[in-house]
PDB file of C-alpha atoms in Angstrom:
ATOM      1  CA  MET K   1    -101.803 -93.653-183.333  1.00 37.00           C
ATOM      2  CA  ARG K   2    -100.243 -91.905-186.301  1.00 37.00           C
ATOM      3  CA  ILE K   3    -101.749 -92.121-189.776  1.00 37.00           C
ATOM      4  CA  ILE K   4     -99.535 -91.520-192.807  1.00 35.00           C
ATOM      5  CA  ILE K   5    -101.093 -91.410-196.283  1.00 38.00           C
ATOM      6  CA  SER K   6     -98.752 -90.884-199.189  1.00 34.00           C
ATOM      7  CA  THR K   7    -100.279 -92.262-202.384  1.00 35.00           C
ATOM      8  CA  HIS K   8    -103.348 -91.684-204.508  1.00 36.00           C
ATOM      9  CA  LEU K   9    -104.086 -95.414-204.462  1.00 35.00           C
ATOM     10  CA  LEU K  10    -104.675 -95.372-200.738  1.00 41.00           C
ATOM     11  CA  LEU K  11    -107.603 -92.999-201.152  1.00 44.00           C
ATOM     12  CA  LEU K  12    -110.382 -95.488-201.834  1.00 46.00           C
ATOM     13  CA  ALA K  13    -114.138 -95.293-201.414  1.00 50.00           C
ATOM     14  CA  PHE K  14    -115.237 -98.243-199.254  1.00 52.00           C
ATOM     15  CA  LEU K  15    -118.899 -97.518-199.942  1.00 56.00           C
ATOM     16  CA  PRO K  16    -121.486 -99.397-201.956  1.00 55.00           C
ATOM     17  CA  LEU K  17    -122.295 -97.626-205.202  1.00 55.00           C
ATOM     18  CA  CYS K  18    -125.781 -96.771-203.945  1.00 56.00           C
ATOM     19  CA  ALA K  19    -124.303 -94.862-200.982  1.00 63.00           C
ATOM     20  CA  GLN K  20    -121.853 -93.005-203.217  1.00 69.00           C
ATOM     21  CA  ASN K  21    -124.733 -92.025-205.477  1.00 76.00           C
ATOM     22  CA  ARG K  22    -126.776 -90.916-202.465  1.00 83.00           C
ATOM     23  CA  TYR K  23    -123.989 -88.605-201.322  1.00 89.00           C
ATOM     24  CA  GLN K  24    -123.549 -87.303-204.846  1.00 91.00           C
ATOM     25  CA  ALA K  25    -127.281 -86.534-204.824  1.00 92.00           C
ATOM     26  CA  PHE K  26    -126.728 -84.184-201.871  1.00 95.00           C
ATOM     27  CA  LEU K  27    -124.414 -82.113-204.087  1.00 95.00           C
ATOM     28  CA  ASP K  28    -126.805 -82.323-207.016  1.00 94.00           C
ATOM     29  CA  GLU K  29    -129.632 -81.017-204.839  1.00 95.00           C
ATOM     30  CA  CYS K  30    -127.489 -77.981-204.062  1.00 96.00           C
ATOM     31  CA  LYS K  31    -126.658 -77.570-207.766  1.00 95.00           C
ATOM     32  CA  VAL K  32    -122.910 -77.697-207.091  1.00 97.00           C
ATOM     33  CA  GLN K  33    -119.969 -79.859-208.119  1.00 97.00           C
ATOM     34  CA  GLY K  34    -117.301 -81.221-205.813  1.00 97.00           C
ATOM     35  CA  SER K  35    -116.805 -83.850-203.153  1.00 95.00           C
ATOM     36  CA  ILE K  36    -117.010 -84.753-199.518  1.00 95.00           C
ATOM     37  CA  THR K  37    -114.158 -86.805-198.083  1.00 94.00           C
ATOM     38  CA  VAL K  38    -114.529 -88.532-194.712  1.00 94.00           C
ATOM     39  CA  TYR K  39    -111.857 -90.483-192.837  1.00 94.00           C
ATOM     40  CA  ASN K  40    -112.669 -92.891-190.007  1.00 94.00           C
ATOM     41  CA  TYR K  41    -109.664 -92.637-187.687  1.00 95.00           C
ATOM     42  CA  GLN K  42    -110.494 -95.898-185.898  1.00 94.00           C
ATOM     43  CA  THR K  43    -110.810 -98.144-188.945  1.00 90.00           C
ATOM     44  CA  GLY K  44    -108.679 -96.323-191.527  1.00 89.00           C
ATOM     45  CA  GLN K  45    -111.703 -96.206-193.834  1.00 89.00           C
ATOM     46  CA  TRP K  46    -111.923 -93.440-196.451  1.00 90.00           C
ATOM     47  CA  ILE K  47    -115.335 -92.425-197.765  1.00 90.00           C
ATOM     48  CA  THR K  48    -115.964 -90.127-200.731  1.00 90.00           C
ATOM     49  CA  ASN K  49    -118.488 -89.590-203.491  1.00 91.00           C
ATOM     50  CA  ASP K  50    -115.718 -88.733-205.988  1.00 90.00           C
ATOM     51  CA  ILE K  51    -112.195 -90.135-205.602  1.00 88.00           C
ATOM     52  CA  ASP K  52    -110.734 -87.962-208.355  1.00 90.00           C
ATOM     53  CA  ASP K  53    -112.119 -84.762-206.891  1.00 94.00           C
ATOM     54  CA  SER K  54    -110.887 -85.753-203.423  1.00 93.00           C
ATOM     55  CA  ASN K  55    -107.362 -85.792-204.841  1.00 93.00           C
ATOM     56  CA  LYS K  56    -107.674 -82.643-206.972  1.00 96.00           C
ATOM     57  CA  PRO K  57    -105.855 -79.607-205.498  1.00 97.00           C
ATOM     58  CA  SER K  58    -107.292 -76.099-205.389  1.00 97.00           C
ATOM     59  CA  VAL K  59    -106.775 -72.882-203.438  1.00 97.00           C
ATOM     60  CA  PRO K  60    -107.712 -73.514-199.769  1.00 98.00           C
ATOM     61  CA  ALA K  61    -109.194 -70.059-199.043  1.00 97.00           C
ATOM     62  CA  SER K  62    -109.885 -69.448-195.340  1.00 97.00           C
ATOM     63  CA  THR K  63    -109.372 -73.082-194.361  1.00 98.00           C
ATOM     64  CA  PHE K  64    -105.718 -72.039-194.441  1.00 98.00           C
ATOM     65  CA  LYS K  65    -106.404 -70.126-191.228  1.00 98.00           C
ATOM     66  CA  ILE K  66    -105.874 -73.377-189.342  1.00 98.00           C
ATOM     67  CA  MET K  67    -102.330 -73.788-190.615  1.00 98.00           C
ATOM     68  CA  ASN K  68    -101.685 -70.049-190.694  1.00 98.00           C
ATOM     69  CA  SER K  69    -102.684 -69.648-187.041  1.00 98.00           C
ATOM     70  CA  LEU K  70    -100.256 -72.390-186.050  1.00 98.00           C
ATOM     71  CA  ILE K  71     -97.480 -70.726-188.058  1.00 98.00           C
ATOM     72  CA  LEU K  72     -98.079 -67.213-186.713  1.00 98.00           C
ATOM     73  CA  LEU K  73     -98.244 -68.405-183.106  1.00 98.00           C
ATOM     74  CA  GLU K  74     -95.208 -70.654-183.432  1.00 98.00           C
ATOM     75  CA  GLN K  75     -93.128 -67.885-185.039  1.00 98.00           C
ATOM     76  CA  GLY K  76     -94.082 -65.408-182.307  1.00 98.00           C
ATOM     77  CA  VAL K  77     -95.758 -63.070-184.799  1.00 98.00           C
ATOM     78  CA  ILE K  78     -98.635 -62.869-182.323  1.00 98.00           C
ATOM     79  CA  LYS K  79     -98.237 -63.881-178.697  1.00 97.00           C
ATOM     80  CA  ASP K  80    -101.622 -65.508-178.186  1.00 98.00           C
ATOM     81  CA  GLU K  81    -105.173 -65.728-179.467  1.00 98.00           C
ATOM     82  CA  LYS K  82    -106.315 -62.723-177.385  1.00 97.00           C
ATOM     83  CA  GLN K  83    -103.782 -60.148-178.588  1.00 97.00           C
ATOM     84  CA  LEU K  84    -105.456 -57.406-180.626  1.00 98.00           C
ATOM     85  CA  VAL K  85    -104.324 -56.618-184.161  1.00 98.00           C
ATOM     86  CA  PRO K  86    -104.798 -52.881-184.892  1.00 98.00           C
ATOM     87  CA  TRP K  87    -107.382 -52.046-187.567  1.00 98.00           C
ATOM     88  CA  ILE K  88    -105.609 -51.014-190.801  1.00 97.00           C
ATOM     89  CA  GLY K  89    -108.117 -48.300-191.729  1.00 96.00           C
ATOM     90  CA  LYS K  90    -110.583 -48.135-194.605  1.00 94.00           C
ATOM     91  CA  GLU K  91    -108.030 -46.562-196.932  1.00 94.00           C
ATOM     92  CA  ASN K  92    -105.913 -49.712-196.673  1.00 93.00           C
ATOM     93  CA  TYR K  93    -108.764 -52.223-196.913  1.00 93.00           C
ATOM     94  CA  ASP K  94    -109.221 -53.726-200.378  1.00 92.00           C
ATOM     95  CA  MET K  95    -112.974 -54.013-200.917  1.00 92.00           C
ATOM     96  CA  SER K  96    -112.435 -55.268-204.469  1.00 88.00           C
ATOM     97  CA  LYS K  97    -110.874 -58.438-203.010  1.00 89.00           C
ATOM     98  CA  TYR K  98    -112.670 -58.886-199.709  1.00 90.00           C
ATOM     99  CA  GLY K  99    -115.985 -57.104-200.128  1.00 90.00           C
ATOM    100  CA  LYS K 100    -117.612 -54.583-197.828  1.00 93.00           C
ATOM    101  CA  ARG K 101    -117.593 -55.855-194.238  1.00 95.00           C
ATOM    102  CA  PRO K 102    -117.950 -52.866-191.879  1.00 96.00           C
ATOM    103  CA  ASP K 103    -118.545 -55.158-188.903  1.00 96.00           C
ATOM    104  CA  THR K 104    -114.882 -56.212-189.141  1.00 97.00           C
ATOM    105  CA  TYR K 105    -113.424 -52.677-189.269  1.00 97.00           C
ATOM    106  CA  HIS K 106    -111.937 -52.567-185.784  1.00 98.00           C
ATOM    107  CA  ASP K 107    -109.060 -53.920-183.728  1.00 98.00           C
ATOM    108  CA  MET K 108    -109.434 -57.671-183.615  1.00 98.00           C
ATOM    109  CA  SER K 109    -108.011 -60.712-181.843  1.00 98.00           C
ATOM    110  CA  LEU K 110    -106.841 -63.842-183.614  1.00 98.00           C
ATOM    111  CA  THR K 111    -109.819 -65.721-182.172  1.00 98.00           C
ATOM    112  CA  GLU K 112    -112.264 -63.222-183.677  1.00 98.00           C
ATOM    113  CA  ALA K 113    -110.443 -63.190-187.010  1.00 98.00           C
ATOM    114  CA  TYR K 114    -110.630 -66.982-187.143  1.00 98.00           C
ATOM    115  CA  LYS K 115    -114.252 -67.225-186.070  1.00 97.00           C
ATOM    116  CA  PHE K 116    -115.511 -64.547-188.458  1.00 96.00           C
ATOM    117  CA  SER K 117    -113.013 -65.393-191.214  1.00 96.00           C
ATOM    118  CA  VAL K 118    -111.512 -61.902-191.428  1.00 97.00           C
ATOM    119  CA  PRO K 119    -108.785 -61.759-194.105  1.00 95.00           C
ATOM    120  CA  TRP K 120    -107.145 -58.430-193.303  1.00 97.00           C
ATOM    121  CA  VAL K 121    -105.990 -59.630-189.871  1.00 98.00           C
ATOM    122  CA  TYR K 122    -104.119 -62.613-191.311  1.00 98.00           C
ATOM    123  CA  VAL K 123    -102.680 -60.528-194.146  1.00 96.00           C
ATOM    124  CA  GLU K 124    -101.351 -57.946-191.683  1.00 97.00           C
ATOM    125  CA  LEU K 125     -99.818 -60.597-189.442  1.00 97.00           C
ATOM    126  CA  GLY K 126     -98.415 -62.390-192.466  1.00 96.00           C
ATOM    127  CA  LYS K 127     -96.490 -59.265-193.443  1.00 95.00           C
ATOM    128  CA  LYS K 128     -94.190 -60.050-190.526  1.00 96.00           C
ATOM    129  CA  MET K 129     -93.283 -63.303-192.254  1.00 95.00           C
ATOM    130  CA  SER K 130     -91.518 -63.871-195.554  1.00 94.00           C
ATOM    131  CA  LYS K 131     -92.738 -66.189-198.277  1.00 95.00           C
ATOM    132  CA  LYS K 132     -89.470 -68.059-197.861  1.00 96.00           C
ATOM    133  CA  GLN K 133     -90.401 -68.747-194.235  1.00 97.00           C
ATOM    134  CA  TYR K 134     -93.885 -69.823-195.235  1.00 97.00           C
ATOM    135  CA  LYS K 135     -92.525 -72.150-197.921  1.00 97.00           C
ATOM    136  CA  GLU K 136     -90.113 -73.815-195.516  1.00 97.00           C
ATOM    137  CA  ILE K 137     -92.776 -74.421-192.863  1.00 98.00           C
ATOM    138  CA  LEU K 138     -95.365 -75.621-195.377  1.00 98.00           C
ATOM    139  CA  ASN K 139     -92.805 -77.953-196.924  1.00 97.00           C
ATOM    140  CA  ASN K 140     -91.894 -79.372-193.498  1.00 97.00           C
ATOM    141  CA  SER K 141     -95.608 -79.843-192.833  1.00 98.00           C
ATOM    142  CA  ALA K 142     -96.186 -81.536-196.228  1.00 97.00           C
ATOM    143  CA  TYR K 143     -99.110 -79.196-196.795  1.00 98.00           C
ATOM    144  CA  GLY K 144     -99.986 -77.861-200.242  1.00 96.00           C
ATOM    145  CA  ASN K 145     -97.976 -77.563-203.452  1.00 97.00           C
ATOM    146  CA  ASN K 146     -95.724 -74.773-202.077  1.00 95.00           C
ATOM    147  CA  ASP K 147     -96.537 -72.452-205.009  1.00 97.00           C
ATOM    148  CA  LEU K 148     -96.593 -69.006-203.376  1.00 97.00           C
ATOM    149  CA  SER K 149     -95.676 -67.166-206.562  1.00 95.00           C
ATOM    150  CA  VAL K 150     -98.761 -64.940-206.665  1.00 94.00           C
ATOM    151  CA  GLU K 151     -98.066 -61.226-206.244  1.00 90.00           C
ATOM    152  CA  GLY K 152     -98.940 -60.109-202.750  1.00 86.00           C
ATOM    153  CA  LEU K 153     -99.202 -62.118-199.575  1.00 90.00           C
ATOM    154  CA  ASP K 154    -102.703 -63.589-199.734  1.00 94.00           C
ATOM    155  CA  PHE K 155    -101.617 -66.758-201.542  1.00 96.00           C
ATOM    156  CA  TRP K 156    -104.227 -68.876-199.751  1.00 96.00           C
ATOM    157  CA  ASN K 157    -107.094 -66.976-201.412  1.00 94.00           C
ATOM    158  CA  PHE K 158    -105.564 -66.052-204.749  1.00 93.00           C
ATOM    159  CA  GLY K 159    -102.913 -67.592-206.984  1.00 92.00           C
ATOM    160  CA  ASP K 160    -101.742 -71.148-207.551  1.00 96.00           C
ATOM    161  CA  PHE K 161    -101.182 -72.403-204.012  1.00 97.00           C
ATOM    162  CA  ALA K 162    -103.315 -75.546-203.908  1.00 98.00           C
ATOM    163  CA  VAL K 163    -104.430 -78.289-201.522  1.00 98.00           C
ATOM    164  CA  SER K 164    -106.706 -81.265-202.183  1.00 97.00           C
ATOM    165  CA  PRO K 165    -109.493 -82.428-199.842  1.00 97.00           C
ATOM    166  CA  ALA K 166    -107.388 -85.521-199.070  1.00 95.00           C
ATOM    167  CA  ASP K 167    -104.487 -83.211-198.162  1.00 95.00           C
ATOM    168  CA  GLN K 168    -106.791 -81.247-195.880  1.00 98.00           C
ATOM    169  CA  VAL K 169    -107.696 -84.434-194.031  1.00 97.00           C
ATOM    170  CA  LYS K 170    -104.025 -85.355-193.643  1.00 96.00           C
ATOM    171  CA  MET K 171    -103.318 -81.886-192.228  1.00 98.00           C
ATOM    172  CA  LEU K 172    -106.211 -82.221-189.783  1.00 98.00           C
ATOM    173  CA  ILE K 173    -104.901 -85.597-188.635  1.00 97.00           C
ATOM    174  CA  GLY K 174    -101.573 -83.884-187.965  1.00 98.00           C
ATOM    175  CA  VAL K 175    -103.362 -81.221-185.908  1.00 98.00           C
ATOM    176  CA  TYR K 176    -105.311 -83.804-183.925  1.00 98.00           C
ATOM    177  CA  GLU K 177    -102.242 -85.962-183.286  1.00 98.00           C
ATOM    178  CA  GLU K 178    -100.022 -82.894-182.820  1.00 98.00           C
ATOM    179  CA  THR K 179     -97.460 -84.429-185.172  1.00 98.00           C
ATOM    180  CA  LEU K 180     -96.995 -81.342-187.369  1.00 98.00           C
ATOM    181  CA  PRO K 181     -93.884 -79.241-186.567  1.00 98.00           C
ATOM    182  CA  PHE K 182     -95.471 -76.988-183.944  1.00 98.00           C
ATOM    183  CA  SER K 183     -95.483 -76.806-180.160  1.00 98.00           C
ATOM    184  CA  GLN K 184     -98.140 -78.257-177.883  1.00 98.00           C
ATOM    185  CA  ARG K 185     -99.049 -74.709-176.849  1.00 98.00           C
ATOM    186  CA  SER K 186     -99.733 -73.638-180.441  1.00 98.00           C
ATOM    187  CA  PHE K 187    -101.797 -76.759-181.070  1.00 98.00           C
ATOM    188  CA  GLN K 188    -103.883 -76.191-177.950  1.00 98.00           C
ATOM    189  CA  ILE K 189    -104.631 -72.576-178.827  1.00 98.00           C
ATOM    190  CA  VAL K 190    -105.654 -73.437-182.376  1.00 98.00           C
ATOM    191  CA  LYS K 191    -107.739 -76.442-181.322  1.00 98.00           C
ATOM    192  CA  ASN K 192    -109.647 -74.182-178.945  1.00 98.00           C
ATOM    193  CA  MET K 193    -110.183 -71.664-181.744  1.00 98.00           C
ATOM    194  CA  MET K 194    -111.426 -74.426-184.033  1.00 98.00           C
ATOM    195  CA  LEU K 195    -114.202 -75.541-181.677  1.00 98.00           C
ATOM    196  CA  GLU K 196    -117.415 -74.800-183.575  1.00 97.00           C
ATOM    197  CA  GLU K 197    -120.021 -76.981-181.908  1.00 97.00           C
ATOM    198  CA  GLU K 198    -120.170 -78.953-178.693  1.00 97.00           C
ATOM    199  CA  THR K 199    -123.011 -81.218-177.566  1.00 97.00           C
ATOM    200  CA  GLU K 200    -123.351 -83.966-174.979  1.00 95.00           C
ATOM    201  CA  SER K 201    -122.452 -86.597-177.584  1.00 96.00           C
ATOM    202  CA  TYR K 202    -119.939 -84.922-179.911  1.00 98.00           C
ATOM    203  CA  SER K 203    -117.829 -81.850-180.687  1.00 98.00           C
ATOM    204  CA  ILE K 204    -116.825 -80.364-184.041  1.00 98.00           C
ATOM    205  CA  ARG K 205    -113.592 -78.459-184.669  1.00 98.00           C
ATOM    206  CA  ALA K 206    -113.643 -76.928-188.120  1.00 98.00           C
ATOM    207  CA  LYS K 207    -113.144 -74.039-190.553  1.00 98.00           C
ATOM    208  CA  THR K 208    -115.004 -72.768-193.585  1.00 98.00           C
ATOM    209  CA  GLY K 209    -113.502 -71.185-196.682  1.00 97.00           C
ATOM    210  CA  TRP K 210    -114.807 -69.365-199.755  1.00 96.00           C
ATOM    211  CA  THR K 211    -113.025 -67.726-202.680  1.00 95.00           C
ATOM    212  CA  ASN K 212    -113.133 -67.702-206.471  1.00 92.00           C
ATOM    213  CA  LYS K 213    -110.666 -68.655-209.177  1.00 93.00           C
ATOM    214  CA  ASP K 214    -110.898 -68.945-212.965  1.00 93.00           C
ATOM    215  CA  GLY K 215    -114.554 -67.957-212.987  1.00 94.00           C
ATOM    216  CA  ARG K 216    -115.623 -70.454-210.322  1.00 96.00           C
ATOM    217  CA  ASP K 217    -116.684 -70.102-206.696  1.00 96.00           C
ATOM    218  CA  ILE K 218    -114.897 -72.503-204.357  1.00 97.00           C
ATOM    219  CA  GLY K 219    -116.416 -73.317-200.985  1.00 98.00           C
ATOM    220  CA  TRP K 220    -114.894 -75.424-198.203  1.00 98.00           C
ATOM    221  CA  TRP K 221    -115.785 -76.856-194.816  1.00 98.00           C
ATOM    222  CA  ILE K 222    -113.103 -78.977-193.171  1.00 98.00           C
ATOM    223  CA  GLY K 223    -112.651 -80.324-189.672  1.00 98.00           C
ATOM    224  CA  TYR K 224    -113.104 -83.279-187.398  1.00 98.00           C
ATOM    225  CA  VAL K 225    -115.740 -84.751-185.110  1.00 98.00           C
ATOM    226  CA  GLU K 226    -114.829 -86.134-181.694  1.00 98.00           C
ATOM    227  CA  LYS K 227    -117.488 -88.551-180.453  1.00 97.00           C
ATOM    228  CA  GLY K 228    -116.432 -90.183-177.227  1.00 95.00           C
ATOM    229  CA  GLU K 229    -113.295 -92.126-178.076  1.00 95.00           C
ATOM    230  CA  GLU K 230    -114.024 -91.965-181.809  1.00 97.00           C
ATOM    231  CA  VAL K 231    -112.702 -89.349-184.259  1.00 98.00           C
ATOM    232  CA  TYR K 232    -113.847 -88.655-187.814  1.00 98.00           C
ATOM    233  CA  PHE K 233    -112.200 -86.210-190.210  1.00 97.00           C
ATOM    234  CA  PHE K 234    -113.942 -84.489-193.103  1.00 98.00           C
ATOM    235  CA  ALA K 235    -113.174 -82.135-195.986  1.00 98.00           C
ATOM    236  CA  THR K 236    -115.998 -80.877-198.187  1.00 98.00           C
ATOM    237  CA  ARG K 237    -115.254 -78.731-201.233  1.00 98.00           C
ATOM    238  CA  ILE K 238    -117.970 -77.500-203.563  1.00 98.00           C
ATOM    239  CA  THR K 239    -117.699 -75.374-206.698  1.00 97.00           C
ATOM    240  CA  LYS K 240    -119.940 -73.621-209.202  1.00 97.00           C
ATOM    241  CA  ASN K 241    -119.661 -71.147-212.046  1.00 96.00           C
ATOM    242  CA  ARG K 242    -119.718 -67.586-210.714  1.00 94.00           C
ATOM    243  CA  SER K 243    -122.260 -66.691-213.370  1.00 94.00           C
ATOM    244  CA  GLU K 244    -124.751 -69.154-211.851  1.00 93.00           C
ATOM    245  CA  LYS K 245    -126.904 -67.654-209.119  1.00 93.00           C
ATOM    246  CA  ASN K 246    -127.140 -69.973-206.139  1.00 94.00           C
ATOM    247  CA  ASP K 247    -128.241 -68.412-202.856  1.00 93.00           C
ATOM    248  CA  GLN K 248    -127.661 -71.694-201.019  1.00 94.00           C
ATOM    249  CA  PHE K 249    -124.005 -72.043-201.999  1.00 96.00           C
ATOM    250  CA  ILE K 250    -122.642 -70.828-198.654  1.00 94.00           C
ATOM    251  CA  ASN K 251    -125.019 -72.982-196.608  1.00 97.00           C
ATOM    252  CA  CYS K 252    -124.455 -76.060-198.767  1.00 97.00           C
ATOM    253  CA  ARG K 253    -120.867 -76.442-197.549  1.00 97.00           C
ATOM    254  CA  LYS K 254    -122.090 -77.435-194.112  1.00 98.00           C
ATOM    255  CA  GLY K 255    -125.465 -78.751-195.192  1.00 97.00           C
ATOM    256  CA  ILE K 256    -124.015 -81.438-197.449  1.00 97.00           C
ATOM    257  CA  THR K 257    -121.429 -82.418-194.853  1.00 97.00           C
ATOM    258  CA  ARG K 258    -123.966 -82.766-192.069  1.00 97.00           C
ATOM    259  CA  LYS K 259    -126.242 -84.928-194.223  1.00 96.00           C
ATOM    260  CA  VAL K 260    -123.375 -87.332-194.933  1.00 95.00           C
ATOM    261  CA  LEU K 261    -122.167 -87.387-191.325  1.00 97.00           C
ATOM    262  CA  LYS K 262    -125.716 -88.093-190.137  1.00 96.00           C
ATOM    263  CA  ASP K 263    -126.122 -90.824-192.738  1.00 93.00           C
ATOM    264  CA  LEU K 264    -122.944 -92.427-191.438  1.00 93.00           C
ATOM    265  CA  GLY K 265    -124.222 -92.234-187.849  1.00 95.00           C
ATOM    266  CA  ILE K 266    -121.483 -89.811-186.800  1.00 97.00           C
ATOM    267  CA  LEU K 267    -123.832 -86.961-185.853  1.00 96.00           C
TER     268      LEU K 267
END
C-alpha cells in the first residue's frame, strides 16, 4: 500500500471540535504552541489540532537524522551502524552551537549518535558529502524545501531548510514502505536504529529534535507506531519563546504525543 499526499487540501482534521480542543489543551497545559499530526495508515485519516501549523515548515533539527542516516549509508560515507567515527577533539567542538556535552566526547558509532542525538558525528560524516549531493537526494525524496544556503554544513539545525509536520509524516511513510530512493539494506539499518520502545502490543520507531531559530525554541518528536497489523504515523512540533522559562519543554514533546495516542486508543 503506497500513500501519496500532494496537496494542502488533503490534510484535513476528521475530529469533532471537542476532540481538537482537547488535544490543543494538552499543548496549553505545557505552555507551548504547535501541533500534533497523526495519520492512520489503514483508513487514510489525518488527525491534527491545528491544520495550518501541520502544514507550516520549519527547521527539522535532529529529526533529520532519519533521512541523513539513510543518505550517509546509501552513499557509502559510513559502512554500517557499528562503524566508529573518530572524536574530533574539544578544540574542534563548537560549544556555542551544541552546548557542553562531555559524555559525547569520544569515538562513536552511528547508532550511538542517533540514539543520543549527537550533532558532531553527523556533521563530520556530512563533510564527505557536498551540498549539491544533499540537494539532489532530498529533491528526489521530496523532503524539505531544498534551501541549504546557510553557511556551514549543519543546515538541518540552522538556516532556512524547512519541513512541515505533514512532510515529516510523508517521509516516515516512505521509510515504512521503503519507497524512498534508498536500498533495502539502508532502510533496515535505519529502522533498527529508530526502534525506541517495544512492548507486547506495540513498537515505536521515532526521533526527537530540538533547536532554536528567530528567538524561538523548536521541539520535535516524529515516528510511527506498529500495533499488530496496524500502523500509525505521528509528527509533533512544539515551540516557545526562548525568553520564556519552561523546564517541561523537552518532556512535552513526547508527553503531548503520548496523551493523544492514548486518547486515540493507539497506545
